[in-house]
XYZ file of C-alpha atoms in Angstrom:
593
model
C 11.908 -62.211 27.626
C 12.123 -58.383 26.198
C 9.206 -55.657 26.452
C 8.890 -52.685 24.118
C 11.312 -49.680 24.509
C 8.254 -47.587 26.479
C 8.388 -49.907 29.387
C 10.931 -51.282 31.692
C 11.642 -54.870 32.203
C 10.215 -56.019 35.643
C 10.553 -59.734 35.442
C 13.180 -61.902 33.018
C 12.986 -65.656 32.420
C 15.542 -67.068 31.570
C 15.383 -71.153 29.316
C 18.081 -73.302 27.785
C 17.014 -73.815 24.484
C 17.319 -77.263 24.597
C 14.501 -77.484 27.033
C 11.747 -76.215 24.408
C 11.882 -79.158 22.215
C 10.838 -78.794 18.624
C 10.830 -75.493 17.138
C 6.515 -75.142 15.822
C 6.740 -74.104 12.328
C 3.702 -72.372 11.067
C 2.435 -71.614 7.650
C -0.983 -70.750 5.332
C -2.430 -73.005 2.706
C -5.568 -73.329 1.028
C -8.057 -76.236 1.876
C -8.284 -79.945 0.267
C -10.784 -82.325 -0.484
C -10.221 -85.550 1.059
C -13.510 -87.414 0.289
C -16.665 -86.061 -1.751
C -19.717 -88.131 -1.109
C -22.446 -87.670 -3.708
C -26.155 -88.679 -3.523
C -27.450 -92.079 -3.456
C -31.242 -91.132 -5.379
C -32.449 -95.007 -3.773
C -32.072 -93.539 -0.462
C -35.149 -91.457 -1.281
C -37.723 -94.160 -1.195
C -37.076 -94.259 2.522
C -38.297 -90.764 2.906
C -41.633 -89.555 2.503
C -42.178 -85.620 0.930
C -44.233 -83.251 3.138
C -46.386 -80.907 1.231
C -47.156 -78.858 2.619
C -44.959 -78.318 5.333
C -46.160 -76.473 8.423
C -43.376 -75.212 11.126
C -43.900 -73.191 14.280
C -41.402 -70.317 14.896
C -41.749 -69.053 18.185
C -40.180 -65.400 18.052
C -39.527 -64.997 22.205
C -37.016 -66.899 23.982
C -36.991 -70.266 24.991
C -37.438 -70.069 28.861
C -36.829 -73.338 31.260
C -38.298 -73.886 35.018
C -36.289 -75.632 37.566
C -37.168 -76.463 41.046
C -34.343 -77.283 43.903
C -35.278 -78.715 47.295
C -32.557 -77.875 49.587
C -31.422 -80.304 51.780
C -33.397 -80.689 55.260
C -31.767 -79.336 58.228
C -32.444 -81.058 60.918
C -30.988 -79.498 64.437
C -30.219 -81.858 67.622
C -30.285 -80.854 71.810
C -27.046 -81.963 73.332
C -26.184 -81.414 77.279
C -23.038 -81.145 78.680
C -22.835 -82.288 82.372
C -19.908 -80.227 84.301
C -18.006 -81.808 87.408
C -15.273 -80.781 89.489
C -12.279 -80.376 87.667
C -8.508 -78.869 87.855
C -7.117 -81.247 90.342
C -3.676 -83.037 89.283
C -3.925 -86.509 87.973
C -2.815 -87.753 91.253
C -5.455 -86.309 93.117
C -9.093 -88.272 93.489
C -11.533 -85.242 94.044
C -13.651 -87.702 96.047
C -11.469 -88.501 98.544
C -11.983 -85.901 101.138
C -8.468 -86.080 102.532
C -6.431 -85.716 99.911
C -8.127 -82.717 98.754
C -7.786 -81.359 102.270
C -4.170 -81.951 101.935
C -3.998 -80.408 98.576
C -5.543 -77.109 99.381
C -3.276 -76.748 102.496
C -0.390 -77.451 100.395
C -1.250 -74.428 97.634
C -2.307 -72.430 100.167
C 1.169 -71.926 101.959
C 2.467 -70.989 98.261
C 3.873 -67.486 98.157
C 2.339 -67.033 94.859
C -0.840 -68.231 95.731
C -1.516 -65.863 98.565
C -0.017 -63.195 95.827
C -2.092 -64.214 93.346
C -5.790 -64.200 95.523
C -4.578 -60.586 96.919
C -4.365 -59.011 93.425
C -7.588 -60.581 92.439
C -9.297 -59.314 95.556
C -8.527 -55.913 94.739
C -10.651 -56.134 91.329
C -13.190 -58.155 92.974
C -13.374 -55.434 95.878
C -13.567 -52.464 92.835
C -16.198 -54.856 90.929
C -18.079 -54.952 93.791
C -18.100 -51.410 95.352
C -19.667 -50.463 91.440
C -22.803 -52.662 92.279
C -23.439 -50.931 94.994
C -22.926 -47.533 94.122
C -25.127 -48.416 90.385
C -27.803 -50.940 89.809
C -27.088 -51.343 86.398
C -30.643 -52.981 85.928
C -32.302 -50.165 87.289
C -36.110 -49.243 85.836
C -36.360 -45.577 85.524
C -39.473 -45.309 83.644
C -41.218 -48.372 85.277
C -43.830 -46.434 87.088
C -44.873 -44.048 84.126
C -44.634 -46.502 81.769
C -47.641 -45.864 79.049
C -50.445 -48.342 78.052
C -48.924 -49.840 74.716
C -51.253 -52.165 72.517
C -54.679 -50.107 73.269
C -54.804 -48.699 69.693
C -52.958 -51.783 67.455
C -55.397 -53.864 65.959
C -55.543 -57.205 67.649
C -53.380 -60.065 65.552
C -52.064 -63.764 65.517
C -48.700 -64.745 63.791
C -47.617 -67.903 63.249
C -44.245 -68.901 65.246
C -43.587 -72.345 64.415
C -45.705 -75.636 63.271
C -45.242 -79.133 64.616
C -46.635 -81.738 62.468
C -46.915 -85.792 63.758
C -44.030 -87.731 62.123
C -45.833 -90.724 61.725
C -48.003 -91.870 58.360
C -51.278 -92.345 60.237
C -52.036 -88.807 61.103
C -53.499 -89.034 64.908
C -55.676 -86.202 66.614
C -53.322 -83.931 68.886
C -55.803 -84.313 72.345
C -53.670 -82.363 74.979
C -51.047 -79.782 75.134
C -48.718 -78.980 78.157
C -46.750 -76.634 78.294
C -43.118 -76.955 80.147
C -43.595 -75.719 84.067
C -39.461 -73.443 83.561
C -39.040 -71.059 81.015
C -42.012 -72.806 78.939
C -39.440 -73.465 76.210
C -40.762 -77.323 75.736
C -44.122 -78.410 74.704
C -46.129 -82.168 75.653
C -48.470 -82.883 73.427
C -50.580 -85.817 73.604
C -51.549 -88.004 70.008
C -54.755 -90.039 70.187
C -57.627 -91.581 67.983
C -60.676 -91.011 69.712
C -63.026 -92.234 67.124
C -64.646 -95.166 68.769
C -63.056 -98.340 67.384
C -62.014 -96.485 64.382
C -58.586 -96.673 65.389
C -56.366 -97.806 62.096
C -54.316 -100.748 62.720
C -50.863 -99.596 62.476
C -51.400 -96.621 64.342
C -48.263 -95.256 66.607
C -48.913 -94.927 70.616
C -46.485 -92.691 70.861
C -46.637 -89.091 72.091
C -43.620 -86.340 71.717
C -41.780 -83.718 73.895
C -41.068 -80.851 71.312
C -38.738 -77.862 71.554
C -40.642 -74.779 70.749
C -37.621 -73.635 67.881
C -36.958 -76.876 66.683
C -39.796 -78.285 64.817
C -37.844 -81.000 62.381
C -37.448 -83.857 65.403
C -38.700 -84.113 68.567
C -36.396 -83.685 71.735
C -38.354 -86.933 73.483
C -40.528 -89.367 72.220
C -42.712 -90.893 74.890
C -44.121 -94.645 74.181
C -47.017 -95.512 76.358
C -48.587 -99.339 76.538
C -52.221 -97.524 75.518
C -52.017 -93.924 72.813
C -52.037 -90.847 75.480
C -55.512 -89.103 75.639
C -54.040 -86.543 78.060
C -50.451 -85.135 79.255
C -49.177 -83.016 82.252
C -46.008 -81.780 83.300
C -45.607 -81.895 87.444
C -45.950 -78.218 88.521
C -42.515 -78.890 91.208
C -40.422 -81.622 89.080
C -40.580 -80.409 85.507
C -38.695 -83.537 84.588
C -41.822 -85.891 85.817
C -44.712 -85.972 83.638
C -48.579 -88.018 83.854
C -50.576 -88.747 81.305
C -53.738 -90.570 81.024
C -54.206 -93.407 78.181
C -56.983 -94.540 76.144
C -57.656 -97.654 77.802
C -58.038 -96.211 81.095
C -54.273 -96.206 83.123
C -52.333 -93.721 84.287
C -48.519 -93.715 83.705
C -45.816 -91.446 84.531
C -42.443 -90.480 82.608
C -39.127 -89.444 84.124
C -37.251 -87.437 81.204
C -34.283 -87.933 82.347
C -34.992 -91.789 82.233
C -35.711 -91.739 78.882
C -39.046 -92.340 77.018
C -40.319 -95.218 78.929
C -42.931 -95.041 81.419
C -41.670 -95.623 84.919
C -44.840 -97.474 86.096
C -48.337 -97.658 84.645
C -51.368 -98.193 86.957
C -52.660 -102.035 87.013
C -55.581 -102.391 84.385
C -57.909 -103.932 87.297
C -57.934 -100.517 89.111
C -57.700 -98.108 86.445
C -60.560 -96.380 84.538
C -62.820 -98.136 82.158
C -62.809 -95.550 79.976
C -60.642 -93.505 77.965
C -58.840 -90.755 80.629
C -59.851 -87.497 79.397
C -58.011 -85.383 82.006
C -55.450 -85.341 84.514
C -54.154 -82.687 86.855
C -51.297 -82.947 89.631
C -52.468 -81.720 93.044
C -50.743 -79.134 95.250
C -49.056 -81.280 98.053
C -46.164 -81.325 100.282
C -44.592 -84.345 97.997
C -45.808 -83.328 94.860
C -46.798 -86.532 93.535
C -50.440 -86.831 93.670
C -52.746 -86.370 90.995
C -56.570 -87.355 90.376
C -57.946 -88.051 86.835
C -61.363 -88.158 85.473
C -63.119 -90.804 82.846
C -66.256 -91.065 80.774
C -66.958 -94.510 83.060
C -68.097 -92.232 86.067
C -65.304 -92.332 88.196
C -62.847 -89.610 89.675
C -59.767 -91.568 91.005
C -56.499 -90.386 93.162
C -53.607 -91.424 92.505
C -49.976 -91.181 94.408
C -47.418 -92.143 91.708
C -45.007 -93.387 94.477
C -48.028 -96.294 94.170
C -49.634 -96.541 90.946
C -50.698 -100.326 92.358
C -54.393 -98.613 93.349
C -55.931 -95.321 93.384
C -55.748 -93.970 97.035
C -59.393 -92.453 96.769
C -62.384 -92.971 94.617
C -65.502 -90.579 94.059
C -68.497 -91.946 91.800
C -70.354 -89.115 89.884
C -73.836 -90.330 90.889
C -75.723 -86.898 91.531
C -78.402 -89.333 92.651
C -75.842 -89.787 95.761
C -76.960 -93.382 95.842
C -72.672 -94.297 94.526
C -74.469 -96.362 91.671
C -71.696 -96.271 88.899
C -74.588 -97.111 86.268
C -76.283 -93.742 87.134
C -73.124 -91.679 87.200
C -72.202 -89.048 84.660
C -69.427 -89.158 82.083
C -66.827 -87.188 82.793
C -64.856 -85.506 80.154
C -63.116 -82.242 81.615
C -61.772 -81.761 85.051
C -60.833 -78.352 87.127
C -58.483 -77.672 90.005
C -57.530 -74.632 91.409
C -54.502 -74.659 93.833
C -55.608 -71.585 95.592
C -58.593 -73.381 96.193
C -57.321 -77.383 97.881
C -60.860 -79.040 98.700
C -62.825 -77.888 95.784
C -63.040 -78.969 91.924
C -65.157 -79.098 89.554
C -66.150 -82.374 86.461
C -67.509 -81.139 83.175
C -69.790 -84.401 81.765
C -71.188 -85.844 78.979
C -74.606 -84.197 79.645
C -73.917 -80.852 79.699
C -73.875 -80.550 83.447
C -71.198 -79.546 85.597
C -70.878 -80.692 89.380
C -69.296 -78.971 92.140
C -67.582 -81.143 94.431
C -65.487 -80.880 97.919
C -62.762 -83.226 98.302
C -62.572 -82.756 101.972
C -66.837 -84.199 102.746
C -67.039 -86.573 105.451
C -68.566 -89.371 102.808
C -68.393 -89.903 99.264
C -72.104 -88.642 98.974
C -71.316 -85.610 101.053
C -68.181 -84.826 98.183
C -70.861 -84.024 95.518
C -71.918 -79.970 96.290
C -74.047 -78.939 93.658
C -74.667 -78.701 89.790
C -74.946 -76.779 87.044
C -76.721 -77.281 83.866
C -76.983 -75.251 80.628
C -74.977 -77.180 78.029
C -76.515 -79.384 75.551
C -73.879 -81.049 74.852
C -70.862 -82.319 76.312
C -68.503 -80.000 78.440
C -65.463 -80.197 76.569
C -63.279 -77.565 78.734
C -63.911 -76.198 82.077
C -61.157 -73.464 83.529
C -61.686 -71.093 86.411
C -60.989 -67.779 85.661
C -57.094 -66.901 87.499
C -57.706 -63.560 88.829
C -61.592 -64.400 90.038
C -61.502 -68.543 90.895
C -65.666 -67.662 91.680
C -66.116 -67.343 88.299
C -65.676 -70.174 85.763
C -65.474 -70.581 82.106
C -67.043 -73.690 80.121
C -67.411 -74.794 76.967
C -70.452 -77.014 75.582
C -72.262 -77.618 72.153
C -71.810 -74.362 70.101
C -71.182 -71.750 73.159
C -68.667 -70.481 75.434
C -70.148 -69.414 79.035
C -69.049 -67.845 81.806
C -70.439 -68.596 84.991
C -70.629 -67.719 89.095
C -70.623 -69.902 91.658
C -73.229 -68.306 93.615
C -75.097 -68.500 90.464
C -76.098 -72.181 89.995
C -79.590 -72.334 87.342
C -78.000 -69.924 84.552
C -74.598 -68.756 83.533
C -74.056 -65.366 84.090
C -72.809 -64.379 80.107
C -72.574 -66.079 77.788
C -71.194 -66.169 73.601
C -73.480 -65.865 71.073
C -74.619 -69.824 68.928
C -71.929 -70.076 66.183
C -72.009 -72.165 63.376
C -69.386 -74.516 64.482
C -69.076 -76.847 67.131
C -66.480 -75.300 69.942
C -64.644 -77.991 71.241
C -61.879 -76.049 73.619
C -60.966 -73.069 75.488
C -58.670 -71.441 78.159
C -58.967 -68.023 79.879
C -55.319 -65.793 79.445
C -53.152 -66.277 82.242
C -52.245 -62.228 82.030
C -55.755 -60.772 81.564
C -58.885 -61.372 83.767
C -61.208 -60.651 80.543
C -59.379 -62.397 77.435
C -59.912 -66.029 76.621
C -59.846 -68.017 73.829
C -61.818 -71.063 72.059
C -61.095 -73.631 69.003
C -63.679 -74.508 66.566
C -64.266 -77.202 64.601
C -63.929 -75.235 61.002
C -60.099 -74.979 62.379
C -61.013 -71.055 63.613
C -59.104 -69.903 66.796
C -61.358 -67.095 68.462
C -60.006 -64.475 71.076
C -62.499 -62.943 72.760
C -61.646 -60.005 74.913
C -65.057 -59.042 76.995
C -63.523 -55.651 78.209
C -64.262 -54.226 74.591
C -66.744 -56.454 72.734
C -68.795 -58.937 74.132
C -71.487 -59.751 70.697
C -68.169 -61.138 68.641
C -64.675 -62.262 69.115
C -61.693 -58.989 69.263
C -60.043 -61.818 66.799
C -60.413 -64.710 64.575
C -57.860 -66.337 62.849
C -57.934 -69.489 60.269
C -55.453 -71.468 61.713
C -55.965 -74.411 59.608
C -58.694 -76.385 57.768
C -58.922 -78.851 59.200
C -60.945 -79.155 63.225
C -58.852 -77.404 66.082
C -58.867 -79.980 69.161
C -57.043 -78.605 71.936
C -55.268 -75.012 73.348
C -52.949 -73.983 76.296
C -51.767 -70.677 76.402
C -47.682 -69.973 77.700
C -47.989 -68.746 81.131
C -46.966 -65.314 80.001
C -49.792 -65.055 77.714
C -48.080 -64.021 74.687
C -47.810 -67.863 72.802
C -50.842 -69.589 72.460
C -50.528 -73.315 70.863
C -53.616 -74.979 69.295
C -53.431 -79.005 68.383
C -55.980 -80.249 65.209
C -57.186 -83.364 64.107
C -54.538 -84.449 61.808
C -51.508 -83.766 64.403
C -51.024 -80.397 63.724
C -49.695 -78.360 66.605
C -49.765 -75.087 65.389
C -47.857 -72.297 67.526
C -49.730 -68.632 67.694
C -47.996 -65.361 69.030
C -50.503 -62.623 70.157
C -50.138 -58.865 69.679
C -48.975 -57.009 72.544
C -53.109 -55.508 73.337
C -54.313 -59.055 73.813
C -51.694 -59.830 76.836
C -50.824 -57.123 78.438
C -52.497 -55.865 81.658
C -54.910 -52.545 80.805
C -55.244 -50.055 83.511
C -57.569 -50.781 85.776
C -58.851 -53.934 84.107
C -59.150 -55.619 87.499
C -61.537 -53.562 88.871
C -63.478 -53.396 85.885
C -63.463 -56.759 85.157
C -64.369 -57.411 88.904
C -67.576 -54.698 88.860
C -68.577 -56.578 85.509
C -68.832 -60.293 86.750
C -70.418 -58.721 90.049
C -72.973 -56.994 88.288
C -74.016 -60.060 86.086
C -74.212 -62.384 89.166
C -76.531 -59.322 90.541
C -78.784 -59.630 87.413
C -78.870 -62.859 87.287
C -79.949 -63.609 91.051
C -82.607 -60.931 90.330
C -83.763 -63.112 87.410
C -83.895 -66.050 89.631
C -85.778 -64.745 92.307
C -88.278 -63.182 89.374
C -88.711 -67.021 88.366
C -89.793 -68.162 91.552
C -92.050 -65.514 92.258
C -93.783 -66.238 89.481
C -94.030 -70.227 89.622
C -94.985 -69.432 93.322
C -98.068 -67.252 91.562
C -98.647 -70.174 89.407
C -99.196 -72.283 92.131
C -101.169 -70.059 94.258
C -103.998 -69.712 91.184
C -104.680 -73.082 91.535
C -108.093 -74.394 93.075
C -107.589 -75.235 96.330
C -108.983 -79.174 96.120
C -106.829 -79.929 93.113
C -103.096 -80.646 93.699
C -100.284 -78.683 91.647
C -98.938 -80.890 89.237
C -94.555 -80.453 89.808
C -93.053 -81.392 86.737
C -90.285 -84.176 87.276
C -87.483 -85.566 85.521
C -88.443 -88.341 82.441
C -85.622 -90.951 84.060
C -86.132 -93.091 80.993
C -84.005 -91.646 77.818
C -86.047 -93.240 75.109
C -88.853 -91.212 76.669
C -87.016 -88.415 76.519
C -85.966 -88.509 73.208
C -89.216 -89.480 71.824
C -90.730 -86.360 73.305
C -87.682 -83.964 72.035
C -88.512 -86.030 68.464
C -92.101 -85.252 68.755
C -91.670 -81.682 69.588
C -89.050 -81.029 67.041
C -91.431 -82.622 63.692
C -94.247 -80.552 65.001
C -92.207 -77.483 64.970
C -91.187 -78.465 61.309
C -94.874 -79.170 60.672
C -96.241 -75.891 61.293
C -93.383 -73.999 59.454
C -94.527 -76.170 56.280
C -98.281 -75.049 56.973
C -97.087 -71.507 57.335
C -95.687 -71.461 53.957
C -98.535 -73.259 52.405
C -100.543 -71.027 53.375
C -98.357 -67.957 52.530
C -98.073 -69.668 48.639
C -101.744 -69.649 48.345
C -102.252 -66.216 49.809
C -99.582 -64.584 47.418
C -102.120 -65.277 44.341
C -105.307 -64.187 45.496
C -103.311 -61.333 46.781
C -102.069 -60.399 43.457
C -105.199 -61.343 41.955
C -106.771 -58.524 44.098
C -104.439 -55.934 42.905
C -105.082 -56.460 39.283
C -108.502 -56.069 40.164
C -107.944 -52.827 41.475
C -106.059 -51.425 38.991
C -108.127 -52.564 36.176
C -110.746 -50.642 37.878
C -108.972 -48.046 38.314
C -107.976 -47.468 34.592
C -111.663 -48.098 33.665
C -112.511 -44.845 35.849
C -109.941 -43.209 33.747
């Protein structure tokens, strides 16, 4: 191969000649016709003539939409277990002699003892550092600034776990994981009454909070789970309570089967609307509550019976036909003896687990609600003061309050049907709705409306737990949905002296509201007093029948909607005459004129 003369030959490559094969001749010509075909005029018949002929030029450019799903990722949890390792082959590490042996043998090694003496220097230099530095030192802990005050409060979605199953099943109960809270329990039921489809799954999931594809642990009760806790001391033992009244318990480590279910003749008769472990020396008791009346005790070293039984008879006659429905329970550890039921009918009762007789364990009630009590949470920084949630409210109450709760949210349109106070704020809690609206209410700064509403989905909100930290908030919807919330930095973090404020601010409603109290029975006492001395003071009691009841609220509410009708009757007929009179008037009036 040869270049031109202006540049220099790099590269040569060198051919025999007889390896190119035939020499390619190439030459021009002009072009031949190998076959003319003319036209066949018969072909024509098969054709018909358009005329006219309309055509649609379009003058922009042809454009073409294409969608591509990328392929799912779906991300798996594997452990690793490490054991003691780096003995020889020859060496069992569980025979206690030869290891002895062993380590006597490398210790009288030269090299060993040079080897540990020129890694106890560094160690020795490593170690003098810590102490002369603390590396994790907080230099501007104590004048650290209030951050969060002036943000506006908000709610970002983290993450969104969906139920993998094809019947969609109500999310009923979230737990969160007792270490790190980096796993979340949540329950799946159908708790429309005999609604249940028939294929419908029973089985509840363990999810990781940052991988929302698969569960880590799917849990398969005999009975779909209406409730689910983690065990405060074992965070690898969870209880939950089923829809057809037992209580099981789950080893994660033992897989997705329950280790032992209570026997059906001693369980609940009713669905098991809540569960909570108890603070003991074992940590293996627990007591759950049911809609059939009963709260029952449980040791889940012996799920054969319950090892204590309290009937919710306020009557204190232990007559489980006249007992109340429970639907939400509350224990606070601080607090061992006491607890308190949220029922059916809007009341709550006060109990003491400690009273001499069964009778004796019912304290006192409260009533407000008109509806059932759906959630019932003492508040973490004041355990006096309670939070409930009933019908379309949220109240707060005080236990030395007992005929009215102390504050109280306004009637929304919506039915409310959860709530939980914030872990990190005395002031801040937050309620579900059944428009799929998660409200966080924040009483230190607004007490008329919510500090923030959010649309979390559109379908009804079920349950909530907040993280223990306060910052991750998880709500759980009809259709499965467990959606997880993260909360600006205002609506978690500690304000300066919120305690005490908080504290003069529940103090000072109790106050009014014992003034209130005593107002009412100074004036019923007045009442009384007017009345003639021969005639006896008629003291309204209880209707104990419920059709009478309801007949009466029936009759009430139709006369109510009777005089509203007359009122605008009579408002139609007076709008005439009252315009009638006007013309009148001004007839006159241009007459004078």
């Amino acid at each position: 191969m040869t270049t031109t003369d202006t540049m220099e030959i790099v590269y040569v490559y060198t051919r025999k000649r007889s390896e190119f094969g035939r020499q390619c001749n190439f030459s021009d010509r002009p072009a031949e016709l190998h076959v003319d075909i003319l036209p066949d005029p018969s072909q024509a018949l098969n054709f018909i003539e358009r005329n006219p002929c309309d055509v649609a030029i379009q003058c922009s450019h042809e454009m073409s939409e294409h969608e591509v799903n990328t392929e799912r990722y779906e991300m798996e949890a594997r452990g690793i277990n490490h054991v003691e390792g780096g003995w020889p082959k020859d060496i069992n590490p569980q025979e206690m002699e030869q290891t002895i042996r062993f380590r006597k043998k490398v210790e009288k090694d030269d090299h060993y003892i040079a080897t540990i003496s020129q890694l106890g220097s560094v160690m020795e230099h490593c170690i003098k550092q810590n102490n002369a530095i603390n590396i994790y030192e907080e230099y501007f802990e104590d004048t650290e600034e209030l951050e969060g005050m002036d943000e506006t409060p908000s709610a970002n979605t983290v993450n969104v776990f969906r139920d993998p199953n094809e019947i969609k099943r109500t999310a009923t109960h979230l737990s969160w994981h007792p270490d790190g809270s980096r796993k979340l329990a949540v329950a799946y039921s159908c708790l429309d009454f005999q609604r249940a489809p028939k294929d419908m799954s029973y089985e509840s999931y363990i999810w990781d909070i940052e991988i929302p594809n698969k569960p880590e642990l799917t849990l398969k009760p005999v009975s779909p789970l209406v409730c689910l806790e983690y065990n405060p001391k074992d965070s690898h033992v969870l209880v939950g309570g089923c829809y057809n009244g037992q209580i099981a318990y789950w080893d994660t480590r033992k897989g997705g089967n329950p280790m032992e279910s209570t026997v059906i003749e001693h369980s609940h008769r009713d669905p098991v609307y809540k569960v909570i472990w108890l603070q003991s020396k074992t940590g293996t008791e627990c007591f759950s509550a049911s809609t059939d009346g009963q709260i029952l005790w449980w040791d889940i070293r012996k799920l054969s019976e319950p090892t204590e039984k309290l009937i919710l008879d306020i009557s204190k006659k232990e007559n489980l036909d006249n007992a109340l429905g429970a639907v939400s329970l509350e224990f606070e550890p601080t607090l061992p003896t006491k607890f308190m039921v949220g029922t059916e009918q809007g009341m709550i009762v006060s109990c003491n687990r400690k009273a001499k007789t069964p009778p004796e364990k019912i304290v006192c009630t409260y009533g407000g609600h008109h509806g059932p009590i759906y959630s019932i949470q003492r508040n973490p920084f004041y355990p006096k003061n309670f939070l409930t949630v009933g019908d379309w409210t949220a109240r707060i109450w005080s236990e030395d309050c007992r005929e009215s709760s102390i504050m109280w949210t306004k009637y929304h349109m919506s039915y409310l049907t959860d709530a939980c106070w914030s872990p990190t704020r005395p002031t801040v809690f937050l309620t579900t709705k059944m428009d799929g609206t998660l409200d966080v209410w924040d009483y230190m700064y607004k007490q008329n409306n919510p500090s923030l509403s959010v649309k979390v989905s559109g379908e009804p909100l079920y349950s909530i737990r907040m993280q223990d930290n306060g910052r991750f908030v998880a709500c759980g919807s009809q259709m499965g949905v467990t959606t997880l919330m993260e909360l600006s930095k205002g609506l978690y973090t500690l304000q300066r002296n919120e305690r005490n404020l908080a504290s003069a601010m529940f103090e000072r409603e109790t106050k009014r509201e014992k003034i209130l109290e005593a107002r009412h029975r100074e004036m019923r006492l007045k009442e009384r007093s007017k009345a003639e001395p021969g005639e006896e003071v008629k003291e309204e009691k209880p209707a104990e029948d419920m059709n009478e009841i309801i007949a009466n609220a029936e009759k009430d509410f139709f006369e109510i909607i009777e005089a509203e009708l007359k009122r605008k009757e009579q408002q139609e007929r007076k709008q005439p005459e009252d315009e009638h009179q006007e013309k009148e008037v001004s007839e006159e009036k241009i007459v004078q004129e």
